[in-house]
mmCIF file of C-alpha atoms and ligand atoms in Angstrom:
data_model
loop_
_atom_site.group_PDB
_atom_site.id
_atom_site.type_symbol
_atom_site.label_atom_id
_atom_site.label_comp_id
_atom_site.label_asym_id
_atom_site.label_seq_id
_atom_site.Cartn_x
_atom_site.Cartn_y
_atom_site.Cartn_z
ATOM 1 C CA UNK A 1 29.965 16.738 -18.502
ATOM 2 C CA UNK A 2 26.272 17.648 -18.546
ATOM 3 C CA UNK A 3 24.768 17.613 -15.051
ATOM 4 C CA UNK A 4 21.101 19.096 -14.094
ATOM 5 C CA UNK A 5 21.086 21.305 -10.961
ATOM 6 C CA UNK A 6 18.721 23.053 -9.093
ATOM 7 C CA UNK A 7 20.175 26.279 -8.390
ATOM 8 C CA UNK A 8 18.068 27.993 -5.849
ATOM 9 C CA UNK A 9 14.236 27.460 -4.976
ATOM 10 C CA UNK A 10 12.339 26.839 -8.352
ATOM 11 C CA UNK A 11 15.334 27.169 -10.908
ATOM 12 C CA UNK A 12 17.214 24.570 -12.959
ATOM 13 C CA UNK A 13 19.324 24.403 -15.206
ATOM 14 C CA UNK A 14 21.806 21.882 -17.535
ATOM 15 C CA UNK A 15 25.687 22.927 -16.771
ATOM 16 C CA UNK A 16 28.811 21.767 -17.818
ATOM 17 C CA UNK A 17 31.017 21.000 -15.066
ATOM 18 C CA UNK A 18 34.152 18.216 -14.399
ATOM 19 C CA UNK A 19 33.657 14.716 -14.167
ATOM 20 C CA UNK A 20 33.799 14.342 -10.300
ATOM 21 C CA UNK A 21 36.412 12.195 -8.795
ATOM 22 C CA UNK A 22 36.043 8.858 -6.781
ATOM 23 C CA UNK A 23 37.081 7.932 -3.269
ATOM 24 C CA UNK A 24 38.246 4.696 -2.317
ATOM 25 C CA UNK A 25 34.914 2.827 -1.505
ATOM 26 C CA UNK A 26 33.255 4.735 -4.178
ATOM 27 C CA UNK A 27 32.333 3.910 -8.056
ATOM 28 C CA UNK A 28 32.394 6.260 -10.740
ATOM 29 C CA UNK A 29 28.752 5.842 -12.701
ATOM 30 C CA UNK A 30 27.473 6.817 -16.547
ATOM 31 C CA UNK A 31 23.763 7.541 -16.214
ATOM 32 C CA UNK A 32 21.895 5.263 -18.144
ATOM 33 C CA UNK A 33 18.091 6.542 -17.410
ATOM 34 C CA UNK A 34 16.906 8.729 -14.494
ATOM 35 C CA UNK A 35 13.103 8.714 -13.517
ATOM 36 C CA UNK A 36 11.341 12.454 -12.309
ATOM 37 C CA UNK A 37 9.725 11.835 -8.864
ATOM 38 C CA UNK A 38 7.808 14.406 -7.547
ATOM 39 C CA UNK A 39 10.212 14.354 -4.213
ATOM 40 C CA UNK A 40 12.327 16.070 -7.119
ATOM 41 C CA UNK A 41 9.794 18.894 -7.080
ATOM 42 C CA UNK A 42 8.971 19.530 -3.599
ATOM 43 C CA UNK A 43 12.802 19.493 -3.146
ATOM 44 C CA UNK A 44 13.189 22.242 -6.362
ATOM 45 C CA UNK A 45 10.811 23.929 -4.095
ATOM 46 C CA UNK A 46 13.454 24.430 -1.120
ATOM 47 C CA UNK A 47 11.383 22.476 0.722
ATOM 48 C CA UNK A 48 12.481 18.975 1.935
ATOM 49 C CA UNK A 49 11.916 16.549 4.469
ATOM 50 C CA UNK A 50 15.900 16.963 5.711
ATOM 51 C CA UNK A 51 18.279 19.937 5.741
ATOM 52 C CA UNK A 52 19.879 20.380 2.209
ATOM 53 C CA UNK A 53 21.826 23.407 -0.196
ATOM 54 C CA UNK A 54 21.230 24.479 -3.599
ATOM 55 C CA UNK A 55 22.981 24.168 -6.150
ATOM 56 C CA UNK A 56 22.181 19.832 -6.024
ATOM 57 C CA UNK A 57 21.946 17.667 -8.427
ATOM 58 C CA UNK A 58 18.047 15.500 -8.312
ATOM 59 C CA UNK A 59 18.223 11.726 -9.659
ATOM 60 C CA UNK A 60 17.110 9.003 -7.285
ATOM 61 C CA UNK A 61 15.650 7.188 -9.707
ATOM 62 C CA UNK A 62 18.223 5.796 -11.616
ATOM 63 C CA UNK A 63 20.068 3.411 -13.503
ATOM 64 C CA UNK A 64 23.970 3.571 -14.749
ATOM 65 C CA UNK A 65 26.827 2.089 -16.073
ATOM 66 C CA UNK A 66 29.713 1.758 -13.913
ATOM 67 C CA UNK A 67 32.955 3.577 -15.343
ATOM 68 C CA UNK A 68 35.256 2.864 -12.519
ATOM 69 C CA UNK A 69 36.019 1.776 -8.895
ATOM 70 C CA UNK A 70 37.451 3.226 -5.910
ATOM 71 C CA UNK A 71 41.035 1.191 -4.557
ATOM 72 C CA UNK A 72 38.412 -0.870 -2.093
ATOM 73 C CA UNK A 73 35.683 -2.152 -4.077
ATOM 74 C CA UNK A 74 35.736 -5.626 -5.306
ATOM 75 C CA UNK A 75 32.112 -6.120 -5.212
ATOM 76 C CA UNK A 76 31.802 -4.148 -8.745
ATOM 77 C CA UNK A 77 33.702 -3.749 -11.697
ATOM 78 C CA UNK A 78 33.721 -1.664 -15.132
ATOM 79 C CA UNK A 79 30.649 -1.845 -17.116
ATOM 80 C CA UNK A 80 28.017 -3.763 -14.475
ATOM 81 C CA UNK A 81 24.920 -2.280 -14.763
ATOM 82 C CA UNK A 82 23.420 -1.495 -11.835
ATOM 83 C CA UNK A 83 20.500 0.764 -9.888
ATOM 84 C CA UNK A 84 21.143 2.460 -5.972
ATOM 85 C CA UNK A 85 19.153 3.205 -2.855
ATOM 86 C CA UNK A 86 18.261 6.514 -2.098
ATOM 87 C CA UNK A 87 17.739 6.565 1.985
ATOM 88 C CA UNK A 88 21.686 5.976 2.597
ATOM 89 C CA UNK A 89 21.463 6.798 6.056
ATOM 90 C CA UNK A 90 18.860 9.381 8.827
ATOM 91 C CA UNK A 91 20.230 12.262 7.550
ATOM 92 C CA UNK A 92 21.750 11.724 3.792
ATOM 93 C CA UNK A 93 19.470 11.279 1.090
ATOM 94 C CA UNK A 94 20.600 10.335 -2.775
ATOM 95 C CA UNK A 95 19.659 12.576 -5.045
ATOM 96 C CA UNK A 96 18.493 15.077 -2.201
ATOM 97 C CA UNK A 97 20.892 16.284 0.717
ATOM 98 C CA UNK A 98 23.904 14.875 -2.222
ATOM 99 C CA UNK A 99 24.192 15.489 -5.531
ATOM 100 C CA UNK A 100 21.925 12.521 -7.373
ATOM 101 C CA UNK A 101 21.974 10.711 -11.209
ATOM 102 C CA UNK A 102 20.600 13.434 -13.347
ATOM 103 C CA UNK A 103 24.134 13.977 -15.314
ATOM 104 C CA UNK A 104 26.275 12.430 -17.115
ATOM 105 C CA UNK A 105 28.425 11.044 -14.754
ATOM 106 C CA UNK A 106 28.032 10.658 -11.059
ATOM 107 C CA UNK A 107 29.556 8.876 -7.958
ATOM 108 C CA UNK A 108 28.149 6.416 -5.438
ATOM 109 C CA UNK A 109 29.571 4.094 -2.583
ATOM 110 C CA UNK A 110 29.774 0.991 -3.691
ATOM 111 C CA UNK A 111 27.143 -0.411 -0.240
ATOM 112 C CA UNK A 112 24.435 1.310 -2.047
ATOM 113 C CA UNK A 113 24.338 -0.289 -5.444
ATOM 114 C CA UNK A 114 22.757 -3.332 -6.653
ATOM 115 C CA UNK A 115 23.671 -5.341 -9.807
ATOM 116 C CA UNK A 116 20.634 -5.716 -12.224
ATOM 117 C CA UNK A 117 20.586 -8.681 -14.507
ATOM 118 C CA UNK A 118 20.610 -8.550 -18.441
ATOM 119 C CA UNK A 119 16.785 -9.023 -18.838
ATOM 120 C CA UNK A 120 16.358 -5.899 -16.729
ATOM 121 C CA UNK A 121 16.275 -2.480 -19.454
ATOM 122 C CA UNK A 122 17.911 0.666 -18.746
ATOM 123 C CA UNK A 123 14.619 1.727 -18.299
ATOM 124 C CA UNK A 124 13.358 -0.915 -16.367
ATOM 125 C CA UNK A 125 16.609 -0.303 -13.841
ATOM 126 C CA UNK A 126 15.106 3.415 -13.537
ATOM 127 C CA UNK A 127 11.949 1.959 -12.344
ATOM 128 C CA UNK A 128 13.247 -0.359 -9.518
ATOM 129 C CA UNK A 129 12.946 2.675 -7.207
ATOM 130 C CA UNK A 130 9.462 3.701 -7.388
ATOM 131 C CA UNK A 131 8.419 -0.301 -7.634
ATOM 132 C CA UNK A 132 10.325 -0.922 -4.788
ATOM 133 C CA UNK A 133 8.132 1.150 -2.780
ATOM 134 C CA UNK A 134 4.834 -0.326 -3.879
ATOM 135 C CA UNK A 135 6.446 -3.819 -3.773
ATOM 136 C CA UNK A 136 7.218 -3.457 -0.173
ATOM 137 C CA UNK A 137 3.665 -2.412 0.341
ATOM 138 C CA UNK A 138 2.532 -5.735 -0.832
ATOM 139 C CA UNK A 139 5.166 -7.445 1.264
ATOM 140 C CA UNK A 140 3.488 -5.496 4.277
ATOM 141 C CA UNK A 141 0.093 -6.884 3.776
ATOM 142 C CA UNK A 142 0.702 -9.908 5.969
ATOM 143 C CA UNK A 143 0.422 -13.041 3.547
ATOM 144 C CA UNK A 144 -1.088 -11.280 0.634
ATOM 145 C CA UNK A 145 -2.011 -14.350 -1.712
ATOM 146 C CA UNK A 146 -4.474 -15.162 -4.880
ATOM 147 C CA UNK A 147 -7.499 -15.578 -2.039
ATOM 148 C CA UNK A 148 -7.331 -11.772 -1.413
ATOM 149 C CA UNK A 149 -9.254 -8.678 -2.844
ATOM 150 C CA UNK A 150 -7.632 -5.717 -2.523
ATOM 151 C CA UNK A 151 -8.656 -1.990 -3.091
ATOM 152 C CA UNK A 152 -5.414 -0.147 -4.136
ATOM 153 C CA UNK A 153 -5.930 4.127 -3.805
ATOM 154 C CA UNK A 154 -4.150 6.360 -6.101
ATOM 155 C CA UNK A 155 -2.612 5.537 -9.770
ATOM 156 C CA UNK A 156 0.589 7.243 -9.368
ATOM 157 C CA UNK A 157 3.440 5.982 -10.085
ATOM 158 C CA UNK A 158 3.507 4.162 -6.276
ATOM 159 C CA UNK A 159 0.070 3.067 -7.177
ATOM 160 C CA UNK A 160 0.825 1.519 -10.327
ATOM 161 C CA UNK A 161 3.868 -0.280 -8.655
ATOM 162 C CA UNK A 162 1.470 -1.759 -6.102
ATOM 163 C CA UNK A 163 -1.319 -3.141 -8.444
ATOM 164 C CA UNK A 164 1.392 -4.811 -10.949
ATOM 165 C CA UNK A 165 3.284 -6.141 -7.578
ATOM 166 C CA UNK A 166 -0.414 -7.319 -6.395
ATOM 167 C CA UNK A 167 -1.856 -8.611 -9.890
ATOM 168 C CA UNK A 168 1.783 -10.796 -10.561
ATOM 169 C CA UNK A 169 1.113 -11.956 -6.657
ATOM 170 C CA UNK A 170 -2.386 -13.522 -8.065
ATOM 171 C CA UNK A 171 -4.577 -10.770 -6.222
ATOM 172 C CA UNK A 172 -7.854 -9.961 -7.379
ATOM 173 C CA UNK A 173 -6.884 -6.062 -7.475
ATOM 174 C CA UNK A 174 -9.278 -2.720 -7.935
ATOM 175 C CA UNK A 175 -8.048 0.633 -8.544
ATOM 176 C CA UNK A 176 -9.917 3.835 -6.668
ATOM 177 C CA UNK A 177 -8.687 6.446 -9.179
ATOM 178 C CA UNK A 178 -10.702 9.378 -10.507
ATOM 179 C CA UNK A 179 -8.196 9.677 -13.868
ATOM 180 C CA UNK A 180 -9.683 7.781 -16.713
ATOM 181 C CA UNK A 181 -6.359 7.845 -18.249
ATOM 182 C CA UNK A 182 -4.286 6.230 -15.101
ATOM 183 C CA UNK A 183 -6.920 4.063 -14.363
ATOM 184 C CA UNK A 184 -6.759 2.787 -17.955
ATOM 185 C CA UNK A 185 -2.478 2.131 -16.949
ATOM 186 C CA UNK A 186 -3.959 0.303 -13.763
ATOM 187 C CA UNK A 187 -6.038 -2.008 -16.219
ATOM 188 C CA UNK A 188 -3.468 -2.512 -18.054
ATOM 189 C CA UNK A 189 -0.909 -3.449 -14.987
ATOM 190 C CA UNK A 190 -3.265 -6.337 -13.835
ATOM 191 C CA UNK A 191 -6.059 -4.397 -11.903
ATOM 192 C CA UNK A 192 -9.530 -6.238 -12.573
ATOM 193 C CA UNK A 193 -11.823 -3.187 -12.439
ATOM 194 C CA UNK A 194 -11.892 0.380 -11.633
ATOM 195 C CA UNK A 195 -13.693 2.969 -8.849
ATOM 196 C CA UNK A 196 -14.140 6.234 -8.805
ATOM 197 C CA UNK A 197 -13.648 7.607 -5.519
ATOM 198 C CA UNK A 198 -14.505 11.158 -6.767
ATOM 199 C CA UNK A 199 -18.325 9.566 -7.024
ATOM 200 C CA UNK A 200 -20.980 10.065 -4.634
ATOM 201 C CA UNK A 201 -21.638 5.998 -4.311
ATOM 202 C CA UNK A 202 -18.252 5.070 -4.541
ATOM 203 C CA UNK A 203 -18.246 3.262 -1.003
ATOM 204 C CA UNK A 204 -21.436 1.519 -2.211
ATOM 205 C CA UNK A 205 -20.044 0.658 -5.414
ATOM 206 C CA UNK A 206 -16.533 -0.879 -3.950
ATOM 207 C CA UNK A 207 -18.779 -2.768 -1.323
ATOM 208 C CA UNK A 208 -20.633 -4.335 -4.120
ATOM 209 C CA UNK A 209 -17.982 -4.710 -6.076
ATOM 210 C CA UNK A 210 -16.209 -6.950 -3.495
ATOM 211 C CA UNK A 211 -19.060 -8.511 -1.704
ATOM 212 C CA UNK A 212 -18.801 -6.997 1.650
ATOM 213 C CA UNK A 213 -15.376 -5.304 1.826
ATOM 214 C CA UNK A 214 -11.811 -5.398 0.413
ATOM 215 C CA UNK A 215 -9.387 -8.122 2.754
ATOM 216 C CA UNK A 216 -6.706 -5.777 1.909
ATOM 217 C CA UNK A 217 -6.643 -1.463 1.527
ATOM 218 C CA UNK A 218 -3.586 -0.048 -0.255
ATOM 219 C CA UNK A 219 -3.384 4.071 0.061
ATOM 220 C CA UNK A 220 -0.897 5.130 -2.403
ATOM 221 C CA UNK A 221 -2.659 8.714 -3.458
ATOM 222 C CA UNK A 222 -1.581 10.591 -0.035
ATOM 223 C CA UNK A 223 -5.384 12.341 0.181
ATOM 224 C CA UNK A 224 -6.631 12.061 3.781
ATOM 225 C CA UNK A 225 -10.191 11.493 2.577
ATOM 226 C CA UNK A 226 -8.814 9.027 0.398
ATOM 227 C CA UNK A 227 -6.903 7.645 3.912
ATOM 228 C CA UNK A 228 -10.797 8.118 5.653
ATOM 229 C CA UNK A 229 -12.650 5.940 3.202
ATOM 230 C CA UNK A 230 -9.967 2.811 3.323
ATOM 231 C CA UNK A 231 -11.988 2.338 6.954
ATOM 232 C CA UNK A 232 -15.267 2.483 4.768
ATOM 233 C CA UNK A 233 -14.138 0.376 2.139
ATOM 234 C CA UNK A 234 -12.492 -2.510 4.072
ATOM 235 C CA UNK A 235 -13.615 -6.214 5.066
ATOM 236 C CA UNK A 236 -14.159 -7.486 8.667
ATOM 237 C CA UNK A 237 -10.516 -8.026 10.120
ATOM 238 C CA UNK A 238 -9.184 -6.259 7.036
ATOM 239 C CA UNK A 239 -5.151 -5.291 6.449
ATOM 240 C CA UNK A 240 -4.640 -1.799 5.591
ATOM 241 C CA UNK A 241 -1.361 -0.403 4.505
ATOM 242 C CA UNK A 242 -0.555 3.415 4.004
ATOM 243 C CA UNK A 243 2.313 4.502 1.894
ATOM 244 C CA UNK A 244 0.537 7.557 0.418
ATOM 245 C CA UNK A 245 1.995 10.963 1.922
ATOM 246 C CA UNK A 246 0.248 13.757 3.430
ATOM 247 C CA UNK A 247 1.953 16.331 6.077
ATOM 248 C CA UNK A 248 -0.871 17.938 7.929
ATOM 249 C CA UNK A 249 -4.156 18.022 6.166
ATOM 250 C CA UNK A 250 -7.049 16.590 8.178
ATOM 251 C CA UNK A 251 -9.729 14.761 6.708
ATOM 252 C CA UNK A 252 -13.338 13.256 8.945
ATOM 253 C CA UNK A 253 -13.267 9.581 9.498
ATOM 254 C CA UNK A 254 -15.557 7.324 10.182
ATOM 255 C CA UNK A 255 -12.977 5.878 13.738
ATOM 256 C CA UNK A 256 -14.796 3.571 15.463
ATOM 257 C CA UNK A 257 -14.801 1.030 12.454
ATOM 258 C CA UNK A 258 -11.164 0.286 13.245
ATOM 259 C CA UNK A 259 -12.579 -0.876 16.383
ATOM 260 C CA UNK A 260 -15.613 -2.837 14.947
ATOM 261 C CA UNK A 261 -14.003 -4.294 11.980
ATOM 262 C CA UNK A 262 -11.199 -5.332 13.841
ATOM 263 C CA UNK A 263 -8.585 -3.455 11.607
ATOM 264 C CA UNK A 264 -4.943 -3.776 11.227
ATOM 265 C CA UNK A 265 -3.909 -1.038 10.009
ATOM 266 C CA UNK A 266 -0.125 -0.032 8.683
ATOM 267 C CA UNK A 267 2.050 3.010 7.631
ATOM 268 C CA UNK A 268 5.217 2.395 5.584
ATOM 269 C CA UNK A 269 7.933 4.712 4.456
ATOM 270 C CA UNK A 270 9.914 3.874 0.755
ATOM 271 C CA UNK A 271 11.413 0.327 1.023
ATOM 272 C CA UNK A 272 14.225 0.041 2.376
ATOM 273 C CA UNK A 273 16.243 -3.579 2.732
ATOM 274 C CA UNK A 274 13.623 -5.048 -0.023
ATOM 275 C CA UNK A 275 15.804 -3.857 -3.004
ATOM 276 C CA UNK A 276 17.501 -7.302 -3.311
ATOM 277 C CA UNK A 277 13.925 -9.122 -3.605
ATOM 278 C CA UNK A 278 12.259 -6.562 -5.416
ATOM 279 C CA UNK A 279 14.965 -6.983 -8.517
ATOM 280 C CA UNK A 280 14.516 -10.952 -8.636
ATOM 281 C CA UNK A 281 10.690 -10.052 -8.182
ATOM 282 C CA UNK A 282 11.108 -8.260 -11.703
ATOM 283 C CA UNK A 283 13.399 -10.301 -13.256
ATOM 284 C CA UNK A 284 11.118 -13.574 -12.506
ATOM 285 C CA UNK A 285 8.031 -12.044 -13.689
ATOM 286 C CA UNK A 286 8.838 -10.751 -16.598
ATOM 287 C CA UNK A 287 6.665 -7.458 -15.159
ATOM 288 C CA UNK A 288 7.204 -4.399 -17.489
ATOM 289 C CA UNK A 289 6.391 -1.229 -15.633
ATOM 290 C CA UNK A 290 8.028 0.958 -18.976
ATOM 291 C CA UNK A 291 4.512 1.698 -19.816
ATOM 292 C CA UNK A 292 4.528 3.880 -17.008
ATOM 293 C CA UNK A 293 7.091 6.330 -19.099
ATOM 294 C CA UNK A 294 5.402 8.895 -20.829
ATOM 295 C CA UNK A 295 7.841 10.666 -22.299
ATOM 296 C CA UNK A 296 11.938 10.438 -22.496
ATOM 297 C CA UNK A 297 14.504 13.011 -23.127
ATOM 298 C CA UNK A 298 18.218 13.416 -23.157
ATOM 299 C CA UNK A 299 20.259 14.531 -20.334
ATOM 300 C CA UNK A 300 20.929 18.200 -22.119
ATOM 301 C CA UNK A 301 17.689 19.110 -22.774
ATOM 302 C CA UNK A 302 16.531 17.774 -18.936
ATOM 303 C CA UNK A 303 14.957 21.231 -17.975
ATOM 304 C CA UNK A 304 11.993 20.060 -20.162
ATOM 305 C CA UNK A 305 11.969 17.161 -18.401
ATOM 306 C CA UNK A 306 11.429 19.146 -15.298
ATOM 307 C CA UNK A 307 9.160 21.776 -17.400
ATOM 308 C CA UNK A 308 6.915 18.560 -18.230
ATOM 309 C CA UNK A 309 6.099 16.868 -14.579
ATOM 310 C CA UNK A 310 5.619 20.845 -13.131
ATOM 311 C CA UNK A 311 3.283 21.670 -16.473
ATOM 312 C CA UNK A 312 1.447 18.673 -18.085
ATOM 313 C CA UNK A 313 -0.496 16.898 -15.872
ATOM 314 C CA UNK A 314 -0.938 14.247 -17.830
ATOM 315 C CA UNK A 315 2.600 12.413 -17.819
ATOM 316 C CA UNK A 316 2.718 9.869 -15.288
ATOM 317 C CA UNK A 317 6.564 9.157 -15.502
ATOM 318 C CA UNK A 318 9.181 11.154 -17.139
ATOM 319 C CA UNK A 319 12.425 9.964 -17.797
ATOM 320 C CA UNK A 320 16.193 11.106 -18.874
ATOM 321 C CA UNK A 321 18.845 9.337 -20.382
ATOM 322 C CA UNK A 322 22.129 9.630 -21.320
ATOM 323 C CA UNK A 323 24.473 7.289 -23.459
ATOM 324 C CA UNK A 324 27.455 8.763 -22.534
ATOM 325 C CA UNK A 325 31.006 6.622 -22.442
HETATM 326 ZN ZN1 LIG B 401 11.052 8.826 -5.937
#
């Protein structure tokens, strides 16, 4: 089979090797479509959050088919379609510190998978994982209802999942992003108007823009000036929730308005036990986050996938996909 591995620090390539074999609480998986994230690339790097060795597989952003199961799964069966959780336990990510989706084939334990229903895409599936994460942000915003005004930094692909999540939830929802072209995405996801936080008066103009102060801050874009201004931007007794991610820059803050504005103020990591929700979520709305795919390519010409998200700045999500039987 076809399988894309990173074979030392900043190298990939497609290979052929076996079919891997199952254990007994595991399921045998055809790819359907497998999302980029740019974990991927920090990870290509050599360079992850746990302990890992090349050659790996990336792929945590997936969808499949299952093939077959191991002697003790009765929770799944031959051709369900379902999507899987990366953070399988503290020190084994999917995708990361194990081989991950982008191949042909792959394995999984059964625990991690979740069935998605019919009205759910292949490409859709491939997009649970990012939403997820932006969902759960929303779910963190203590009762985050139609009455609220929210301020949502960054239009990444976490962004994006946080506005749609918002917008469907009835929130009136503004995007701080200095890309006219993922701003224009955020527009079209639900968000009601856009800031540039690159701007000189951009405090001044989301102040205006929602009459005193946002009631909720979402930082999806993982700058720590971005992180300083939420304090700036935010409404008397305010939530704030942080999901962008920054390791060690430093950024000056205006402090003493967490104090004065009585803030509450959050950090999240990914989503983990909202995967259940965050698929009915989908499926009830109707939401469509494929927009957010900018370009697709088949599993054995991946390494331009890879050469895209390094090189063009301008794709947002890239995706692979296999059809394989
Ligand atoms: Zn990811």
């Amino acid at each position: 089979m076809k399988a894309l591995q990173f074979v030392s620090a900043g190298s990939y390539v497609v290979n052929d090797i076996p079919v891997p074999q199952i254990g007994a609480d595991e399921v045998l998986l055809a790819a359907r479509s497998v999302g980029i994230c740019h974990s991927d690339i920090v990870l290509l790097e050599g360079r992850y959050i746990l302990p890992f060795r090349f050659p790996v597989t990336p792929g945590h952003e997936w969808s499949a088919e299952v093939m077959e199961v191991g002697a003790s799964v009765s929770s799944l069966r031959a051709g369900d379609r379902v999507v899987g959780e990366c953070v399988v336990s503290e020190v084994d990510h999917f995708g990361f510190t194990m081989n991950g989706a982008m191949s042909e084939y792959f394995v999984a334990k059964a625990a991690w998978l979740h069935k998605i229903p019919d009205n759910l895409s292949w490409t859709q599936g491939a997009l649970v994982e990012p939403f997820s994460c932006g969902y759960n942000a929303t779910l963190k915003a203590d009762n985050l209802d139609a009455s609220d005004t929210a301020i949502v930094f960054g239009a990444g692909p976490i962004g994006l999942g946080v506005v749609a999540a918002a917008a469907a939830k009835g929130v009136r929802v503004l995007i701080a992003e200095p890309s006219e072209a993922r701003a224009q995405l955020a527009l079209e996801l639900g968000a009601e108007g856009v800031l540039d936080p690159s701007s000189e008066s951009f405090v001044e103009a989301a102040l205006e823009a929602t009459r005193g102060g946002a009631s909720v801050v979402f930082e999806a874009s993982g700058h720590p000036s971005a992180m300083a201004a939420t304090l700036e931007v935010a409404a008397f007794k305010a939530r704030l929730v942080n999901i962008g991610i920054d390791v060690g820059r430093s950024a000056p803050a205006k402090l003493g308005l967490i104090q004065a504005k009585q803030l509450q103020i959050r950090g999240i990591i990914g989503s983990p036990g909202v995967w259940p929700e965050t698929i009915r979520f989908l499926s009830r709305t109707g939401l469509d986050l494929s927009k957010l795919v900018t370009k697709t390519v088949p599993v054995a010409e991946a390494t331009s996938a890879y050469d895209a998200v390094i090189n063009d700045k301008t794709q947002v999500k890239v995706h692979v996909t296999s059809d394989a039987h």
